[in-house]
Amino acid sequence: MIAGAARRLLLGVADSERIRARVVGTPATRAVVDRYVAGDSASDAVRVARALRADGLLVSLDYLGEDTTDAERAAATVSEYVQLLGQLAAEGLSDGGAVEVSVKPTAVGLLLGAEGGGPSALGEKIATEHIEKIAIAARDAGTTVTLDAEDHKTTEAGLRIAAALRSRLPQVGSVVQASLRRTEADVRALAAPGVRMRLCKGAYAEPVSEAFAAAHDVDKSFARCLRILMSGPGYPMIATHDPRLIAITRSLSLNRGPDSFEYQMLYGIRPDEQRRLAASGARMRVYVPYGSDWYRYLVRRLAEQPANLAFFLRSLSSLS
Ligand code: FDA
């Protein structure tokens, strides 16, 4: 695993427009994108979802995009999700939550009106209304919606939006990041019957005041949160590719039924393990992103894996 400092550096410099243009323009990039992203269009996403369902896997579809400060773009993202859910329902793919959607609050307006610090009250109101529309479309399609977790400045608002909607639309799930110091307390506070809670390590570069810097501290936090979730009344969604954490999940699951929680992994990462877990009778969901706005998602995946990092550095070394 690459050092946390190198990972944070990569996540930081990747926001430069010059670097973005270079990486996006490198011919080899497409092959890397294709490993992690289903394609540009909703029909690509539905095609991949259909194939994964045929292999016994559950799916969460994510329309790529984040940090929008354009109100029209935020509204267009909502329309994309509503249409996608209609398409999934028409094909019977969303029945019983088999294919659901994941939504980033900042893609649907959370940062509208923000000035540097965190989200504004206006942004939170718009994002709540937008997510409610998506959640109603999900309910009508017989499925669920999960609100992705983004950087720590959006954590409080993201959890608040999910809590506000959950009383009317219980299929709205939340994501918590083991990397954040606050998460263990959040996990305890959110434990309630049926609440859908995804636990992941966290993919963002965060200040040490907010997050654990060392990978082993993140792993220990993950294990603590995992124990709370797996012994609680909610529906845990354990999102990791880490073999040790998967083994701990399996041993903790012996006290609860296989339908009372699920494993989650990203499209393109450890696909054999995904199929192995599904074949063993576990609920295994694959997170499948699609859309043309893949750059930031790709950078997060590259930052997690040393072999991928070499690809990124090659693109940078040709910067003049
Ligand atoms: P870790 O990074 O330690 O990887 C464990 C092993 O998995 C590696 O040794 C390698 O074998 C394999 N692996 C991991 N990443 C790889 C890669 N990119 N390419 C190839 N192999 C790789 N984050 C967030 O901040 N907000 C969110 O909402 C979500 N949502 C989410 C949903 C789902 C379904 C998953 C699986 C993950 C997320 N994440 C996320 C991302 C998460 O926070 C984390 O960054 C990644 O899952 C990588 O962490 P692991 O737990 O896999 O461990």
XYZ file of C-alpha atoms and ligand atoms in Angstrom:
373
model
C 0.000 0.000 0.000
C 1.458 3.393 -0.897
C 2.160 5.774 1.955
C -0.741 7.918 3.050
C 1.311 11.057 2.363
C 1.873 10.114 -1.310
C -1.807 9.307 -1.658
C -2.799 12.671 -0.177
C -0.315 14.442 -2.468
C -1.777 12.761 -5.540
C -5.344 13.559 -4.485
C -4.251 17.175 -3.953
C -2.356 17.837 -7.208
C -4.949 16.002 -9.277
C -7.251 19.020 -9.046
C -4.886 21.107 -11.231
C -6.497 21.821 -14.622
C -3.161 21.183 -16.369
C -2.806 17.734 -14.840
C -6.432 16.899 -15.547
C -6.001 17.826 -19.236
C -2.830 15.719 -19.461
C -4.323 12.613 -17.853
C -7.594 12.847 -19.791
C -5.626 13.354 -23.052
C -3.252 10.407 -22.568
C -4.274 7.598 -24.990
C -3.633 4.854 -22.403
C -6.126 6.492 -20.020
C -9.198 5.055 -21.764
C -8.176 1.481 -20.994
C -7.805 2.365 -17.308
C -11.156 4.182 -17.298
C -12.830 1.170 -18.909
C -11.660 -1.017 -16.044
C -13.455 1.116 -13.442
C -16.343 2.790 -15.328
C -19.256 1.090 -17.142
C -19.370 3.615 -20.007
C -20.679 7.079 -20.802
C -24.423 6.465 -21.034
C -27.310 5.071 -18.977
C -27.650 2.254 -21.490
C -24.026 1.262 -20.774
C -24.848 1.226 -17.055
C -27.986 -0.863 -17.568
C -26.092 -3.319 -19.796
C -23.388 -3.824 -17.137
C -26.037 -4.106 -14.383
C -27.860 -6.776 -16.391
C -24.650 -8.794 -16.803
C -23.775 -8.536 -13.093
C -27.315 -9.600 -12.121
C -26.946 -12.641 -14.375
C -23.938 -13.589 -12.224
C -25.988 -13.278 -9.007
C -24.542 -9.903 -7.964
C -26.483 -6.910 -6.631
C -25.666 -3.497 -8.110
C -25.555 0.188 -7.141
C -25.337 2.576 -10.109
C -23.628 5.950 -9.723
C -23.992 8.731 -12.316
C -20.534 10.348 -12.195
C -20.189 14.017 -11.268
C -19.541 15.970 -8.072
C -18.936 19.420 -6.595
C -21.268 21.108 -9.049
C -21.814 24.838 -8.599
C -24.200 25.012 -11.557
C -27.903 24.790 -10.658
C -28.884 23.531 -14.132
C -26.301 20.784 -13.975
C -27.582 19.715 -10.539
C -31.166 19.555 -11.874
C -30.008 17.618 -14.970
C -28.329 15.059 -12.700
C -31.631 14.527 -10.874
C -33.408 13.964 -14.221
C -30.720 11.472 -15.236
C -31.306 9.439 -12.049
C -35.103 9.560 -12.381
C -34.906 8.340 -16.000
C -32.384 5.675 -15.076
C -34.655 4.360 -12.308
C -37.563 4.253 -14.775
C -35.418 2.228 -17.174
C -34.332 -0.172 -14.419
C -37.968 -0.670 -13.347
C -39.090 -1.272 -16.934
C -36.514 -4.066 -17.217
C -37.391 -5.516 -13.791
C -33.817 -4.920 -12.624
C -34.696 -2.768 -9.603
C -37.225 -5.227 -8.108
C -36.523 -5.896 -4.442
C -33.588 -3.465 -4.486
C -31.480 -5.733 -6.723
C -30.179 -2.702 -8.634
C -30.221 0.564 -6.668
C -28.551 3.968 -7.106
C -25.828 5.856 -5.255
C -25.922 9.671 -5.266
C -23.316 12.253 -4.288
C -25.004 15.180 -2.481
C -22.575 17.649 -4.134
C -23.658 16.395 -7.583
C -27.231 17.477 -6.893
C -26.630 20.918 -5.426
C -25.161 20.657 -1.911
C -22.437 23.184 -2.779
C -24.729 25.721 -4.479
C -24.237 29.043 -2.681
C -21.230 27.708 -0.719
C -18.418 30.160 0.020
C -15.224 28.270 0.777
C -16.098 26.595 4.097
C -18.907 24.084 4.013
C -22.300 23.840 2.329
C -24.752 26.734 2.711
C -28.313 26.394 4.049
C -29.525 27.042 0.493
C -27.348 24.250 -0.919
C -28.573 21.812 1.725
C -32.207 22.713 0.988
C -31.747 22.237 -2.771
C -29.845 18.969 -2.350
C -32.539 17.669 0.048
C -35.314 18.453 -2.447
C -33.344 16.877 -5.281
C -32.509 13.730 -3.340
C -36.146 13.427 -2.292
C -37.147 13.327 -5.987
C -34.604 10.578 -6.624
C -35.708 8.669 -3.508
C -39.366 8.822 -4.617
C -38.369 7.493 -8.055
C -36.364 4.740 -6.309
C -39.338 3.837 -4.088
C -41.610 3.713 -7.152
C -39.080 1.434 -8.858
C -39.046 -0.854 -5.796
C -35.485 -0.030 -4.851
C -33.194 2.036 -2.616
C -30.896 5.051 -2.820
C -27.639 5.481 -0.930
C -26.039 8.896 -0.316
C -22.290 8.658 -0.917
C -19.967 10.276 1.632
C -17.674 13.008 0.297
C -15.045 15.173 2.017
C -15.454 15.959 5.724
C -16.897 19.433 5.081
C -20.022 17.757 3.715
C -20.340 14.958 6.298
C -22.681 16.721 8.716
C -25.018 17.973 5.958
C -25.026 14.601 4.175
C -26.024 12.723 7.334
C -28.638 15.382 8.148
C -30.214 15.115 4.688
C -30.449 11.318 4.947
C -31.967 11.523 8.461
C -34.524 14.137 7.353
C -35.657 12.039 4.382
C -35.563 8.655 6.111
C -38.683 9.321 8.212
C -40.754 9.480 4.988
C -38.521 7.442 2.676
C -36.864 4.667 4.714
C -35.026 3.343 1.680
C -32.521 6.260 1.892
C -29.178 4.916 3.097
C -26.045 6.705 4.347
C -22.315 6.159 3.998
C -19.758 6.577 6.788
C -15.976 6.722 6.392
C -13.757 4.867 8.872
C -10.964 7.371 8.157
C -12.855 10.167 9.947
C -12.368 10.470 13.718
C -16.071 11.245 14.218
C -17.359 8.100 12.499
C -17.423 5.686 15.431
C -19.736 8.102 17.277
C -21.851 8.569 14.120
C -22.231 4.810 13.724
C -23.436 4.470 17.325
C -25.850 7.398 16.953
C -27.306 6.120 13.690
C -27.942 2.546 14.825
C -31.684 2.025 14.380
C -33.796 -0.821 13.031
C -33.542 -1.179 9.277
C -31.235 1.823 8.699
C -29.060 1.119 5.659
C -25.493 2.122 6.473
C -22.497 1.674 4.159
C -19.126 1.532 5.924
C -16.058 2.321 3.794
C -12.483 3.430 4.578
C -12.866 6.870 2.945
C -11.330 8.040 -0.317
C -10.649 11.736 0.329
C -7.531 13.659 1.408
C -8.451 14.989 4.849
C -6.626 17.090 7.481
C -5.253 15.127 10.463
C -7.541 17.123 12.748
C -10.468 15.294 11.103
C -9.047 11.963 9.979
C -6.580 9.233 10.886
C -3.409 9.618 8.831
C -1.996 6.082 9.140
C -3.588 3.254 7.162
C -3.516 0.906 10.164
C -5.441 3.445 12.263
C -8.092 3.632 9.527
C -8.264 -0.176 9.503
C -8.655 -0.288 13.300
C -11.426 2.316 13.118
C -13.096 0.269 10.354
C -12.982 -2.856 12.556
C -14.484 -0.965 15.529
C -17.315 0.459 13.402
C -17.837 -2.945 11.786
C -18.386 -4.572 15.182
C -20.937 -1.908 16.152
C -22.817 -2.235 12.863
C -22.799 -6.033 12.752
C -24.158 -6.303 16.304
C -26.745 -3.547 15.790
C -30.318 -3.439 14.495
C -29.592 -1.780 11.141
C -28.685 -3.128 7.700
C -24.853 -2.928 7.354
C -23.312 -2.571 3.897
C -19.643 -3.452 4.239
C -17.754 -1.746 1.415
C -14.165 -2.942 1.195
C -11.824 -5.089 -0.898
C -9.536 -5.676 2.076
C -9.263 -9.460 2.700
C -8.688 -9.033 6.467
C -11.785 -6.869 6.939
C -13.853 -9.235 4.784
C -12.724 -12.135 7.000
C -13.721 -10.217 10.167
C -17.103 -9.419 8.589
C -17.630 -13.087 7.784
C -16.906 -14.150 11.369
C -19.181 -11.427 12.802
C -21.943 -12.439 10.372
C -22.288 -15.874 11.998
C -24.560 -14.243 14.591
C -26.928 -12.791 11.975
C -28.632 -14.100 8.831
C -26.937 -13.767 5.436
C -29.791 -11.524 4.245
C -29.349 -9.031 7.092
C -26.229 -7.341 5.660
C -24.274 -7.107 2.414
C -20.726 -6.869 1.114
C -19.996 -4.137 -1.422
C -17.096 -3.692 -3.841
C -16.277 -1.388 -6.734
C -16.705 -2.360 -10.388
C -13.387 -3.609 -11.745
C -11.780 -4.417 -8.380
C -11.417 -8.041 -7.225
C -14.189 -9.317 -9.548
C -13.336 -12.957 -8.764
C -13.791 -12.318 -5.040
C -17.127 -10.621 -5.799
C -18.351 -13.766 -7.571
C -16.911 -16.053 -4.906
C -18.792 -14.230 -2.135
C -22.044 -14.255 -4.137
C -21.624 -17.973 -4.857
C -21.145 -18.611 -1.112
C -24.677 -17.287 -0.507
C -23.714 -13.785 0.669
C -25.409 -10.647 -0.612
C -22.700 -8.978 -2.709
C -23.306 -5.579 -4.331
C -21.088 -4.009 -7.009
C -20.864 -0.207 -7.184
C -20.891 0.706 -10.869
C -20.156 4.288 -11.942
C -21.040 5.582 -15.411
C -20.958 8.914 -17.249
C -18.343 11.068 -18.932
C -17.319 13.004 -15.786
C -15.013 10.219 -14.576
C -11.761 12.119 -13.863
C -12.019 12.586 -10.072
C -13.383 9.068 -9.546
C -10.459 7.687 -11.570
C -7.899 9.670 -9.567
C -9.278 8.252 -6.300
C -8.966 4.705 -7.664
C -5.417 5.389 -8.941
C -4.391 6.823 -5.575
C -5.408 3.586 -3.849
C -3.151 1.285 -5.820
C 0.641 1.555 -6.401
C 0.483 -0.129 -9.823
C -2.067 2.451 -10.906
C 0.013 5.245 -9.444
C 2.835 4.423 -11.887
C 0.401 5.076 -14.741
C -0.494 8.466 -13.281
C 3.156 9.453 -12.797
C 3.952 8.524 -16.425
C 1.266 10.999 -17.562
C 2.764 13.687 -15.326
C 6.347 13.057 -16.415
C 5.432 14.116 -19.954
C 4.215 17.521 -18.720
C 6.446 20.196 -20.205
P -7.542 -0.839 0.574
O -7.422 0.440 -0.179
O -6.621 -1.086 1.709
O -7.471 -2.013 -0.465
C -7.498 -3.378 -0.090
C -7.129 -4.203 -1.314
O -8.131 -4.049 -2.329
C -5.838 -3.767 -2.004
O -4.714 -4.341 -1.408
C -6.079 -4.228 -3.422
O -5.877 -5.627 -3.529
C -7.542 -3.956 -3.620
N -7.770 -2.595 -4.174
C -8.240 -1.515 -3.488
N -8.355 -0.452 -4.301
C -7.954 -0.864 -5.520
C -7.865 -0.213 -6.789
N -8.214 1.065 -6.948
N -7.430 -0.922 -7.847
C -7.087 -2.224 -7.697
N -7.152 -2.907 -6.514
C -7.573 -2.228 -5.445
N -15.332 6.247 -0.330
C -15.856 7.425 0.126
O -15.103 8.257 0.609
N -17.203 7.670 0.013
C -18.063 6.758 -0.492
O -19.270 7.025 -0.574
C -17.535 5.521 -0.949
N -18.346 4.557 -1.485
C -17.837 3.299 -1.755
C -18.674 2.275 -2.169
C -18.171 0.999 -2.358
C -19.100 -0.092 -2.764
C -16.790 0.740 -2.117
C -16.224 -0.634 -2.248
C -15.956 1.764 -1.771
C -16.445 3.053 -1.601
N -15.606 4.103 -1.256
C -16.149 5.303 -0.845
C -14.139 3.960 -1.410
C -13.467 3.529 -0.121
O -13.525 4.572 0.825
C -11.997 3.167 -0.363
O -11.340 4.298 -0.857
C -11.798 2.006 -1.335
O -12.789 1.041 -1.169
C -10.448 1.322 -1.096
O -10.392 0.853 0.216
P -10.438 -0.709 0.619
O -11.361 -0.815 1.771
O -10.754 -1.549 -0.530
O -9.005 -0.988 1.207
